[in-house]
Short mmCIF file of N, CA and C in Angstrom, two decimals:
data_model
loop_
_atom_site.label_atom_id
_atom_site.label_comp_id
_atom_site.label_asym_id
_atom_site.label_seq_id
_atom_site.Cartn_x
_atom_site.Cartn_y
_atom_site.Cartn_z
N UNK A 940 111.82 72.57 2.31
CA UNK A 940 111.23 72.78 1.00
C UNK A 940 109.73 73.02 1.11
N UNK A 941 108.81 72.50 2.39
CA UNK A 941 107.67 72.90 2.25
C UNK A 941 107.16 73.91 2.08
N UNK A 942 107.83 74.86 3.03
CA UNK A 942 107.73 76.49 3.06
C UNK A 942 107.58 76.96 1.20
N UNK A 943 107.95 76.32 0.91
CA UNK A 943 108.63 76.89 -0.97
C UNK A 943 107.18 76.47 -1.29
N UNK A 944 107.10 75.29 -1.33
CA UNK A 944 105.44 74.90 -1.81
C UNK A 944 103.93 76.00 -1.47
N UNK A 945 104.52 76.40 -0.52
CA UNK A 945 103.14 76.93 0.08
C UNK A 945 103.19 78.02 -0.48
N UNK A 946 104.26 78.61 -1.51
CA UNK A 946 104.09 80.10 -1.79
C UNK A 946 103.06 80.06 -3.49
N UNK A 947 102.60 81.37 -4.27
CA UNK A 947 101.97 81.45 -5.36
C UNK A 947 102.82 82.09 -6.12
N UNK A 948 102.47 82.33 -7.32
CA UNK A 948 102.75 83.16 -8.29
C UNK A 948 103.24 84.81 -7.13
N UNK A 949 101.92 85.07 -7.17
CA UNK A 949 102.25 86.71 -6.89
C UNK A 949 103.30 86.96 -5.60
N UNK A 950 103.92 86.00 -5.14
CA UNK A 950 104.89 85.99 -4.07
C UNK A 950 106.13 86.31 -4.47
N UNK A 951 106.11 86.15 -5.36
CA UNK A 951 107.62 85.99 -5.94
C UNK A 951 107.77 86.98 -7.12
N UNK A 952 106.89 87.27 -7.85
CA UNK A 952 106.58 87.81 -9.48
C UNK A 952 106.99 89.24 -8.97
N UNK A 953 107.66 89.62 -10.25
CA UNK A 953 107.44 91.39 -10.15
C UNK A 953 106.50 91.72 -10.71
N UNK A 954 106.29 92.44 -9.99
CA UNK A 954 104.75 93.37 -10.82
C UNK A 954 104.84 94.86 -11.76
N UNK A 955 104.00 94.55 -12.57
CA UNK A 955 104.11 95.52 -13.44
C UNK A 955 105.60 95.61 -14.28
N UNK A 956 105.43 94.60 -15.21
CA UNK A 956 106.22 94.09 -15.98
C UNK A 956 106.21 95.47 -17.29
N UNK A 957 107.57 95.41 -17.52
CA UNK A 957 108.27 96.06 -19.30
C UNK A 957 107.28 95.50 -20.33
N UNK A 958 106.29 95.97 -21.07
CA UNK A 958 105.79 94.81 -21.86
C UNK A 958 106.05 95.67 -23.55
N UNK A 959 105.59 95.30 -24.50
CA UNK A 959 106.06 95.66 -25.74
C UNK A 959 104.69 95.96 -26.55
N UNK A 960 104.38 96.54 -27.61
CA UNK A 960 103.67 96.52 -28.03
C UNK A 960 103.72 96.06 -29.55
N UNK A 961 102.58 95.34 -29.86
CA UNK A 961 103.06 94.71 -31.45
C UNK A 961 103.16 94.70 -31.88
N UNK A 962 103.33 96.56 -32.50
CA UNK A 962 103.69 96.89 -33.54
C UNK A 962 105.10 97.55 -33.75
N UNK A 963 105.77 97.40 -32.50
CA UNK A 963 107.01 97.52 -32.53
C UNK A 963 107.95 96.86 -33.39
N UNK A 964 108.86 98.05 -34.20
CA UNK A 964 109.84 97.19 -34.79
C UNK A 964 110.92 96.38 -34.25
N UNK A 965 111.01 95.24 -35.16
CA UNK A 965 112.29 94.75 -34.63
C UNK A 965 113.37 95.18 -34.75
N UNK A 966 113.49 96.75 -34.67
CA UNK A 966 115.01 97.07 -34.41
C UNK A 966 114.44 97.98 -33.13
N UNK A 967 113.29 98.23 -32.88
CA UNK A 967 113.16 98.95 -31.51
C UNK A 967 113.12 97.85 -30.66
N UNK A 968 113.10 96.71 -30.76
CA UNK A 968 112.60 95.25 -29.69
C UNK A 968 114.27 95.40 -29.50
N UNK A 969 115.27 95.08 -30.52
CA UNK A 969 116.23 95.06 -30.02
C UNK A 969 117.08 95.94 -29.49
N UNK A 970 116.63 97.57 -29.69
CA UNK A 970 117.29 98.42 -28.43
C UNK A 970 116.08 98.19 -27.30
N UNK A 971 115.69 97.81 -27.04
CA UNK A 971 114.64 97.52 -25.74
C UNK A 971 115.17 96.49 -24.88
N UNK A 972 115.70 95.68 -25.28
CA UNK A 972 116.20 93.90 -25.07
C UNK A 972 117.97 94.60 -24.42
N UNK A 973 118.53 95.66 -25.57
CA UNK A 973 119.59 96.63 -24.49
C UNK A 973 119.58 97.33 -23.62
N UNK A 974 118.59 98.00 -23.78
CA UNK A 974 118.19 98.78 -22.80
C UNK A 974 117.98 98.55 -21.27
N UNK A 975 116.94 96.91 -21.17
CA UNK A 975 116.84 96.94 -19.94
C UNK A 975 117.51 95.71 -19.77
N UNK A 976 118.20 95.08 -20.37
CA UNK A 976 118.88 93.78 -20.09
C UNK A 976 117.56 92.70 -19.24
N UNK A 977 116.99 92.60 -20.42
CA UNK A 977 115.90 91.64 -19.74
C UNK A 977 115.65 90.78 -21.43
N UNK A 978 115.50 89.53 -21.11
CA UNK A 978 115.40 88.83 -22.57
C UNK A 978 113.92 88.14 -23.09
N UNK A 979 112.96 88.64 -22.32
CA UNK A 979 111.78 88.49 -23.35
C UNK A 979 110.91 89.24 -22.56
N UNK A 980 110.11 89.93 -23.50
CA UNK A 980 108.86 90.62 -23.20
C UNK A 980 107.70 90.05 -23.21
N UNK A 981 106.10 90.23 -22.55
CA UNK A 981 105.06 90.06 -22.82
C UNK A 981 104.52 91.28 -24.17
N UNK A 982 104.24 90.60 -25.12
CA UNK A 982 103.03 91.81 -25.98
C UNK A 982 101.65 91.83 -25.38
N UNK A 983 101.88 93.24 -25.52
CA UNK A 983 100.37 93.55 -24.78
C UNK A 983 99.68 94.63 -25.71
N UNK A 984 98.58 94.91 -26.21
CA UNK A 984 97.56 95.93 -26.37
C UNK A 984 96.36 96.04 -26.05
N UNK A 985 96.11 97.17 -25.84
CA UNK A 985 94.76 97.52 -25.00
C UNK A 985 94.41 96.82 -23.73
N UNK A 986 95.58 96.04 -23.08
CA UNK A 986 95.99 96.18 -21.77
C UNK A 986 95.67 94.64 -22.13
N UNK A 987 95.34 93.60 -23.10
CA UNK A 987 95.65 92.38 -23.35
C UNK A 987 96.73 91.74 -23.89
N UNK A 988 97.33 90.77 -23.44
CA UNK A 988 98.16 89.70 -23.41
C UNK A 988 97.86 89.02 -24.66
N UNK A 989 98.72 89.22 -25.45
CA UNK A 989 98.39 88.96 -26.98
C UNK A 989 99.77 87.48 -27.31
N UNK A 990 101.02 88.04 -26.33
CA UNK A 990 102.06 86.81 -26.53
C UNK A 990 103.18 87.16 -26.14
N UNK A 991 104.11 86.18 -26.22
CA UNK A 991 105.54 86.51 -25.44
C UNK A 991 106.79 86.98 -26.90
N UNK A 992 107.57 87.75 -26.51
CA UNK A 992 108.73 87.95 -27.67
C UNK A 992 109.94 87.63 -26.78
N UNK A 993 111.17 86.80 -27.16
CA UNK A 993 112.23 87.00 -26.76
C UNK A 993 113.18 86.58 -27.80
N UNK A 994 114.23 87.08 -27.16
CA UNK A 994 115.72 87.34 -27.85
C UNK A 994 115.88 86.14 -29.01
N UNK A 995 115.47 84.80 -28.38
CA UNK A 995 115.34 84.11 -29.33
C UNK A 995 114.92 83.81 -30.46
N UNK A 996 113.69 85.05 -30.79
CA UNK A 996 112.44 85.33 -31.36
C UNK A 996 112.97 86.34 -32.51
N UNK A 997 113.74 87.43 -31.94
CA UNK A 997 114.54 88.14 -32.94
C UNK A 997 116.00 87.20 -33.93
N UNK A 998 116.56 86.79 -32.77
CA UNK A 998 117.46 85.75 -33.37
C UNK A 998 116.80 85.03 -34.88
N UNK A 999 116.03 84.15 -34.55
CA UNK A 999 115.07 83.37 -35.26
C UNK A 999 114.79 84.30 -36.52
N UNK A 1000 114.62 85.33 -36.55
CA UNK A 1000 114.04 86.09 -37.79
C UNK A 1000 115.10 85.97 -38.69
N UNK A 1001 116.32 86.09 -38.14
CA UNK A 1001 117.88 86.38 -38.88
C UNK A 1001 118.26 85.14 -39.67
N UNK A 1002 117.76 84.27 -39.34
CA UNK A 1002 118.02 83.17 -40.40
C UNK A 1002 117.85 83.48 -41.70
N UNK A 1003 119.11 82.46 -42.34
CA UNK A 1003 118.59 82.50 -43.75
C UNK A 1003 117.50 81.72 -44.13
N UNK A 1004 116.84 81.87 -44.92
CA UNK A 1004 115.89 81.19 -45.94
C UNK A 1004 116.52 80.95 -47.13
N UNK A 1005 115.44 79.67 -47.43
CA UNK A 1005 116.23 78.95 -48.11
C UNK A 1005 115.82 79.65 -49.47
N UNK A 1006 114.97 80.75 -49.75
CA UNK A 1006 114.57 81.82 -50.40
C UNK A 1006 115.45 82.65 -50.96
N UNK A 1007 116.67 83.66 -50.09
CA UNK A 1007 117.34 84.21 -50.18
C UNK A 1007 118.52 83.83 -49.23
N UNK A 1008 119.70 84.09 -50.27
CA UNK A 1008 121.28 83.71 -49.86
C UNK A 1008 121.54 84.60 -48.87
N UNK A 1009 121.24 85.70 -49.40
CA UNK A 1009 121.52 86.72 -48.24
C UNK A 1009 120.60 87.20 -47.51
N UNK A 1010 121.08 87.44 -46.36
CA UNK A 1010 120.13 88.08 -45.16
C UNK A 1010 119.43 89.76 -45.63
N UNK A 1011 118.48 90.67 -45.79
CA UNK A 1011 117.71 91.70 -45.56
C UNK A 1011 117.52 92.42 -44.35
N UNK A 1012 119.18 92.47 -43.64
CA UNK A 1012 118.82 92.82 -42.08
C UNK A 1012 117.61 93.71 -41.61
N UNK A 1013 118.03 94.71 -43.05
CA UNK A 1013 117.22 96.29 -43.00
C UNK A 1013 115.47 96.28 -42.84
N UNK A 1014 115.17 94.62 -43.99
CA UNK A 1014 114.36 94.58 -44.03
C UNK A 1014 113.33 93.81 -42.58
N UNK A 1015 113.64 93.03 -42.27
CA UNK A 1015 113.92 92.09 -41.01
C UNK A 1015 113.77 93.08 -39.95
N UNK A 1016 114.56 93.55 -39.44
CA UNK A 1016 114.08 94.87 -38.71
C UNK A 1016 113.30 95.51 -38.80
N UNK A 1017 112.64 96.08 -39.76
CA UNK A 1017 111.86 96.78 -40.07
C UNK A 1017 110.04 95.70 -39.57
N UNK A 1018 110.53 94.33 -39.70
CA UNK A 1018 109.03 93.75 -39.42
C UNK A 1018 108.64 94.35 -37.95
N UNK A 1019 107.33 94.04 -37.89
CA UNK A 1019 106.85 94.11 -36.21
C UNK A 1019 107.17 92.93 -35.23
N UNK A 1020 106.69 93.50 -34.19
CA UNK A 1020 106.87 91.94 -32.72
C UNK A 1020 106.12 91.35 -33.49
N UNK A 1021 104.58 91.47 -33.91
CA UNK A 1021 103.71 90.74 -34.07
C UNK A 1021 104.13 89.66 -34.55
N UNK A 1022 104.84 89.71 -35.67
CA UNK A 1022 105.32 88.66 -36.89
C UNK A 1022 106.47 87.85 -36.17
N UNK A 1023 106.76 87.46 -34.96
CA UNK A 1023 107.92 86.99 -34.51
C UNK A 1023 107.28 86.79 -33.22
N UNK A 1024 106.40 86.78 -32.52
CA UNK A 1024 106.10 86.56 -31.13
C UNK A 1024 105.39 85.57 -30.98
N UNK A 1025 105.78 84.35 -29.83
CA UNK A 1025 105.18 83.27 -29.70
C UNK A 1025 103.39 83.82 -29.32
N UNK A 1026 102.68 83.55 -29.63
CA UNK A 1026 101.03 84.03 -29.48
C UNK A 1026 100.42 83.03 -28.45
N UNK A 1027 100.77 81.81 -28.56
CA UNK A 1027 99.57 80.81 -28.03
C UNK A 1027 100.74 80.73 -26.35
N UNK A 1028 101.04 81.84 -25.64
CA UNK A 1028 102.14 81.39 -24.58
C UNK A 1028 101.73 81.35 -23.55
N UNK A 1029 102.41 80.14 -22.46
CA UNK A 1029 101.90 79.98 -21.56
C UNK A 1029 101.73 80.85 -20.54
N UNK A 1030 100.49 80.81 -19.38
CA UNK A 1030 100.90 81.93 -18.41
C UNK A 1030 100.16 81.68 -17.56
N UNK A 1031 99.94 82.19 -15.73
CA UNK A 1031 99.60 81.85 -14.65
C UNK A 1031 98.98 82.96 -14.24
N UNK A 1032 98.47 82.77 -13.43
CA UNK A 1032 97.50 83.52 -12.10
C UNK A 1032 98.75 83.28 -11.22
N UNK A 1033 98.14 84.88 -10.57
CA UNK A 1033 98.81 85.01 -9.65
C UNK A 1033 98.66 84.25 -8.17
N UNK A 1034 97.78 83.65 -8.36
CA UNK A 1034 97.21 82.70 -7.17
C UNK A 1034 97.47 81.14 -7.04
N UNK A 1035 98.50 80.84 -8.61
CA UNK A 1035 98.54 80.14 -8.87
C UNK A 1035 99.86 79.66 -8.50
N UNK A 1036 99.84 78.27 -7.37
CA UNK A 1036 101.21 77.50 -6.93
C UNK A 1036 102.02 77.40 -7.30
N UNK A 1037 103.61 77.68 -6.56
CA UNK A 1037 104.89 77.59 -7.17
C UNK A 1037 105.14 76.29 -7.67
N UNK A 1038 104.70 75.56 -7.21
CA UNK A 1038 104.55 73.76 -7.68
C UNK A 1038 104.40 74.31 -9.07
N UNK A 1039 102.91 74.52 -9.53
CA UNK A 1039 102.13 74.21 -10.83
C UNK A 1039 103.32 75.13 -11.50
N UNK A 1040 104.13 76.40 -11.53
CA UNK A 1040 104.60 77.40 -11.81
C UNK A 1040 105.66 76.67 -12.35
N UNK A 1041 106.52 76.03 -11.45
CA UNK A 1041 107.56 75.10 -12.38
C UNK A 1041 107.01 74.17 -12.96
N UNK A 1042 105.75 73.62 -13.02
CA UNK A 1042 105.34 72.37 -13.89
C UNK A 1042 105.19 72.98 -15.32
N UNK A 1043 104.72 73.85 -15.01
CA UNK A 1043 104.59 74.47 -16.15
C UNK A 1043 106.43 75.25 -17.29
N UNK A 1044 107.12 75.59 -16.31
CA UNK A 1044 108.31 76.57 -17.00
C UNK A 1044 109.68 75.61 -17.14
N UNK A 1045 109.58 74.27 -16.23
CA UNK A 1045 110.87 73.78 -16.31
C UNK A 1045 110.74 72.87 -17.76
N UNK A 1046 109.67 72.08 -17.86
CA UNK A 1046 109.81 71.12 -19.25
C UNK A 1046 109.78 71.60 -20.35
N UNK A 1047 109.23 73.06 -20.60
CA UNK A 1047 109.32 73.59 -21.73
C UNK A 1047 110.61 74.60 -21.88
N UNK A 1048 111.67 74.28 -20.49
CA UNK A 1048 112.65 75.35 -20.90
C UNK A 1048 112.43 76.36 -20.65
N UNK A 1049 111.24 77.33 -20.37
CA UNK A 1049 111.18 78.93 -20.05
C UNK A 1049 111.71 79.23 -19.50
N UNK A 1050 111.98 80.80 -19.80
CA UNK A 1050 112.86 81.63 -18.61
C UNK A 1050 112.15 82.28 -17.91
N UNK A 1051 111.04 82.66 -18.43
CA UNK A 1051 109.73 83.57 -17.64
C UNK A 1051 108.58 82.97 -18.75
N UNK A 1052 107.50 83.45 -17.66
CA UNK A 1052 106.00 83.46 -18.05
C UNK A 1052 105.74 84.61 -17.43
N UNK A 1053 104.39 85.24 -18.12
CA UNK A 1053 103.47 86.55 -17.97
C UNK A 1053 102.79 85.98 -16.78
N UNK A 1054 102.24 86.72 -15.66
CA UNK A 1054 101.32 86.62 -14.69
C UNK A 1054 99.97 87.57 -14.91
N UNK A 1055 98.71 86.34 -15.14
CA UNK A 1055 97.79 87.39 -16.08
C UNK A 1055 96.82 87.11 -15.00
N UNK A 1056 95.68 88.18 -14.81
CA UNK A 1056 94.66 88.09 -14.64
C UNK A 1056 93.53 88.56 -15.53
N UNK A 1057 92.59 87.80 -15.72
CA UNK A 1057 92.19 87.98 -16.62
C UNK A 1057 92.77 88.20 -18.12
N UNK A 1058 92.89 89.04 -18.68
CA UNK A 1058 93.91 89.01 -20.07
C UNK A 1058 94.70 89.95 -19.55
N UNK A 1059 94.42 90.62 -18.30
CA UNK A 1059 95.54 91.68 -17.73
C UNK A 1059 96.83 91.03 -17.44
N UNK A 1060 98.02 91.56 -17.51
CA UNK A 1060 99.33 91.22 -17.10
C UNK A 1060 99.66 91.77 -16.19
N UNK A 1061 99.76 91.37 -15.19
CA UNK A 1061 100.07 92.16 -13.75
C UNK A 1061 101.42 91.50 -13.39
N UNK A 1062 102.09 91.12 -13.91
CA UNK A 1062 103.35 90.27 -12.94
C UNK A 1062 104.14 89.90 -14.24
N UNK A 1063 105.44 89.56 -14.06
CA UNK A 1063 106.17 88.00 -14.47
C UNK A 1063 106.93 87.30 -13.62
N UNK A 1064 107.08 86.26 -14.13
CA UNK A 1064 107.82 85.62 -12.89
C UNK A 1064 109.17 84.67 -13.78
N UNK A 1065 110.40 84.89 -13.38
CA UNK A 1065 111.27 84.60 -13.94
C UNK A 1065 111.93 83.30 -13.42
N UNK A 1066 113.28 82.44 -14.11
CA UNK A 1066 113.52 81.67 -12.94
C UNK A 1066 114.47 82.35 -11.98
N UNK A 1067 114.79 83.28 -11.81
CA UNK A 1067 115.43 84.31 -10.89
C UNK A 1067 114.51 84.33 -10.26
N UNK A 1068 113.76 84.18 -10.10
CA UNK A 1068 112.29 84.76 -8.93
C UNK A 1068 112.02 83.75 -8.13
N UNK A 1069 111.93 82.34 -9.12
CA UNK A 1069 111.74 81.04 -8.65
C UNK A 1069 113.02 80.93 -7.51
N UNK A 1070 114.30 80.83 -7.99
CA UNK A 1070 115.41 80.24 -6.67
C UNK A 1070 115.49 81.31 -5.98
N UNK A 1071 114.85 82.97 -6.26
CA UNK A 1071 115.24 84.13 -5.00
C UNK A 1071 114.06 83.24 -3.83
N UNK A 1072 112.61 83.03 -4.15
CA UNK A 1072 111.70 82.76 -3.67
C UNK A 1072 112.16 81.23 -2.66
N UNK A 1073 112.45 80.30 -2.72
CA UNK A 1073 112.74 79.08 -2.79
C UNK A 1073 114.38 79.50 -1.73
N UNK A 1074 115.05 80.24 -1.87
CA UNK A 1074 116.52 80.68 -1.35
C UNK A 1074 115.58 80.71 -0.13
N UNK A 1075 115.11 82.67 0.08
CA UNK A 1075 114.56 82.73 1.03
C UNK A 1075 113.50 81.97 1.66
N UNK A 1076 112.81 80.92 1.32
CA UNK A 1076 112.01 80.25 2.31
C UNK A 1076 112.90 79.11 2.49
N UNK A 1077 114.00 78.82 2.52
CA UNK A 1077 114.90 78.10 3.38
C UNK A 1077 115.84 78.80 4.25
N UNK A 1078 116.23 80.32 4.00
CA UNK A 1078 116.54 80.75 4.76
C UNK A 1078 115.76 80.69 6.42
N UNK A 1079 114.53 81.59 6.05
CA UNK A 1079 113.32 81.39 6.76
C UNK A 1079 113.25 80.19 7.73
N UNK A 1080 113.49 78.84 6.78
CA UNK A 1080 112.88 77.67 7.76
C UNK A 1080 114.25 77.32 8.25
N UNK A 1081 116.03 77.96 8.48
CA UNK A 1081 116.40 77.34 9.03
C UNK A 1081 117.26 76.69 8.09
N UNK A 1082 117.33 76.42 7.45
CA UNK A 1082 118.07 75.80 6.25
C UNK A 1082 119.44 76.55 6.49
N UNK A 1083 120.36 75.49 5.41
CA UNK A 1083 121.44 76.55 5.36
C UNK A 1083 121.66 77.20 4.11
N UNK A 1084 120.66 77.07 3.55
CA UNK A 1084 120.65 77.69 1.81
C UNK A 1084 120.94 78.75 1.73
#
């Protein structure tokens, strides 16, 4: 397991992430979310990291309110990411330890975080990335993982 410790963010992260922009509708988020079979995006404009959107995020819109009985799919769709995207979301440097990387993604449940530098998004890192990363450095050391 040490080998696993010693790795960062950018070891594992893909780079140059799908990201969305915020004025996308939510019926283009959700052919996007088909399209690449990937379940949350970073929003980005003008090459800043503004917040995360996922599937859950569209889900979430579809609720009823206790406003109206019935749902406004048409209308609902029609909102932007903006109005549905977590804003204040967490995210790492790419320099930043696979340790701190799960301290950060396992207690809150994430499936991914953005890999930013500066407000740039250069990476994400998924938990697919985490056990590919973590697989192979036990392969590596010998393990039988």
């Amino acid at each position: 397991m040490v080998p696993f410790l010693s790795l960062c963010a950018r070891d594992v992260m893909t780079p140059d992430p799908v990201t969305v922009d915020p004025s996308l509708t939510l019926a283009e988020l959700r052919e996007r979310f088909e399209d690449t079979h990937l379940g949350s995006f970073p929003v980005v404009a003008n090459d800043v990291l503004l917040g995360m959107v996922s599937e859950f995020d569209l889900l979430e819109a579809c609720l009823l309110k206790p406003s109206s009985m019935i749902p406004h799919f048409d209308e609902i769709l029609a909102m932007p990411v903006s109005a549905v995207m977590t804003k204040d979301c967490v995210s790492v440097s790419p320099d930043e330890a696979l340790s701190h990387v799960l301290e950060k993604m396992v207690p809150r449940r994430l499936k991914s975080l953005p890999v930013v530098e500066g407000d740039r998004v250069v990476g994400i890192i998924a938990r697919t990335d985490l056990l590919a990363g973590l697989h192979e450095r036990v392969k590596e050391s010998g393990g039988d993982g």
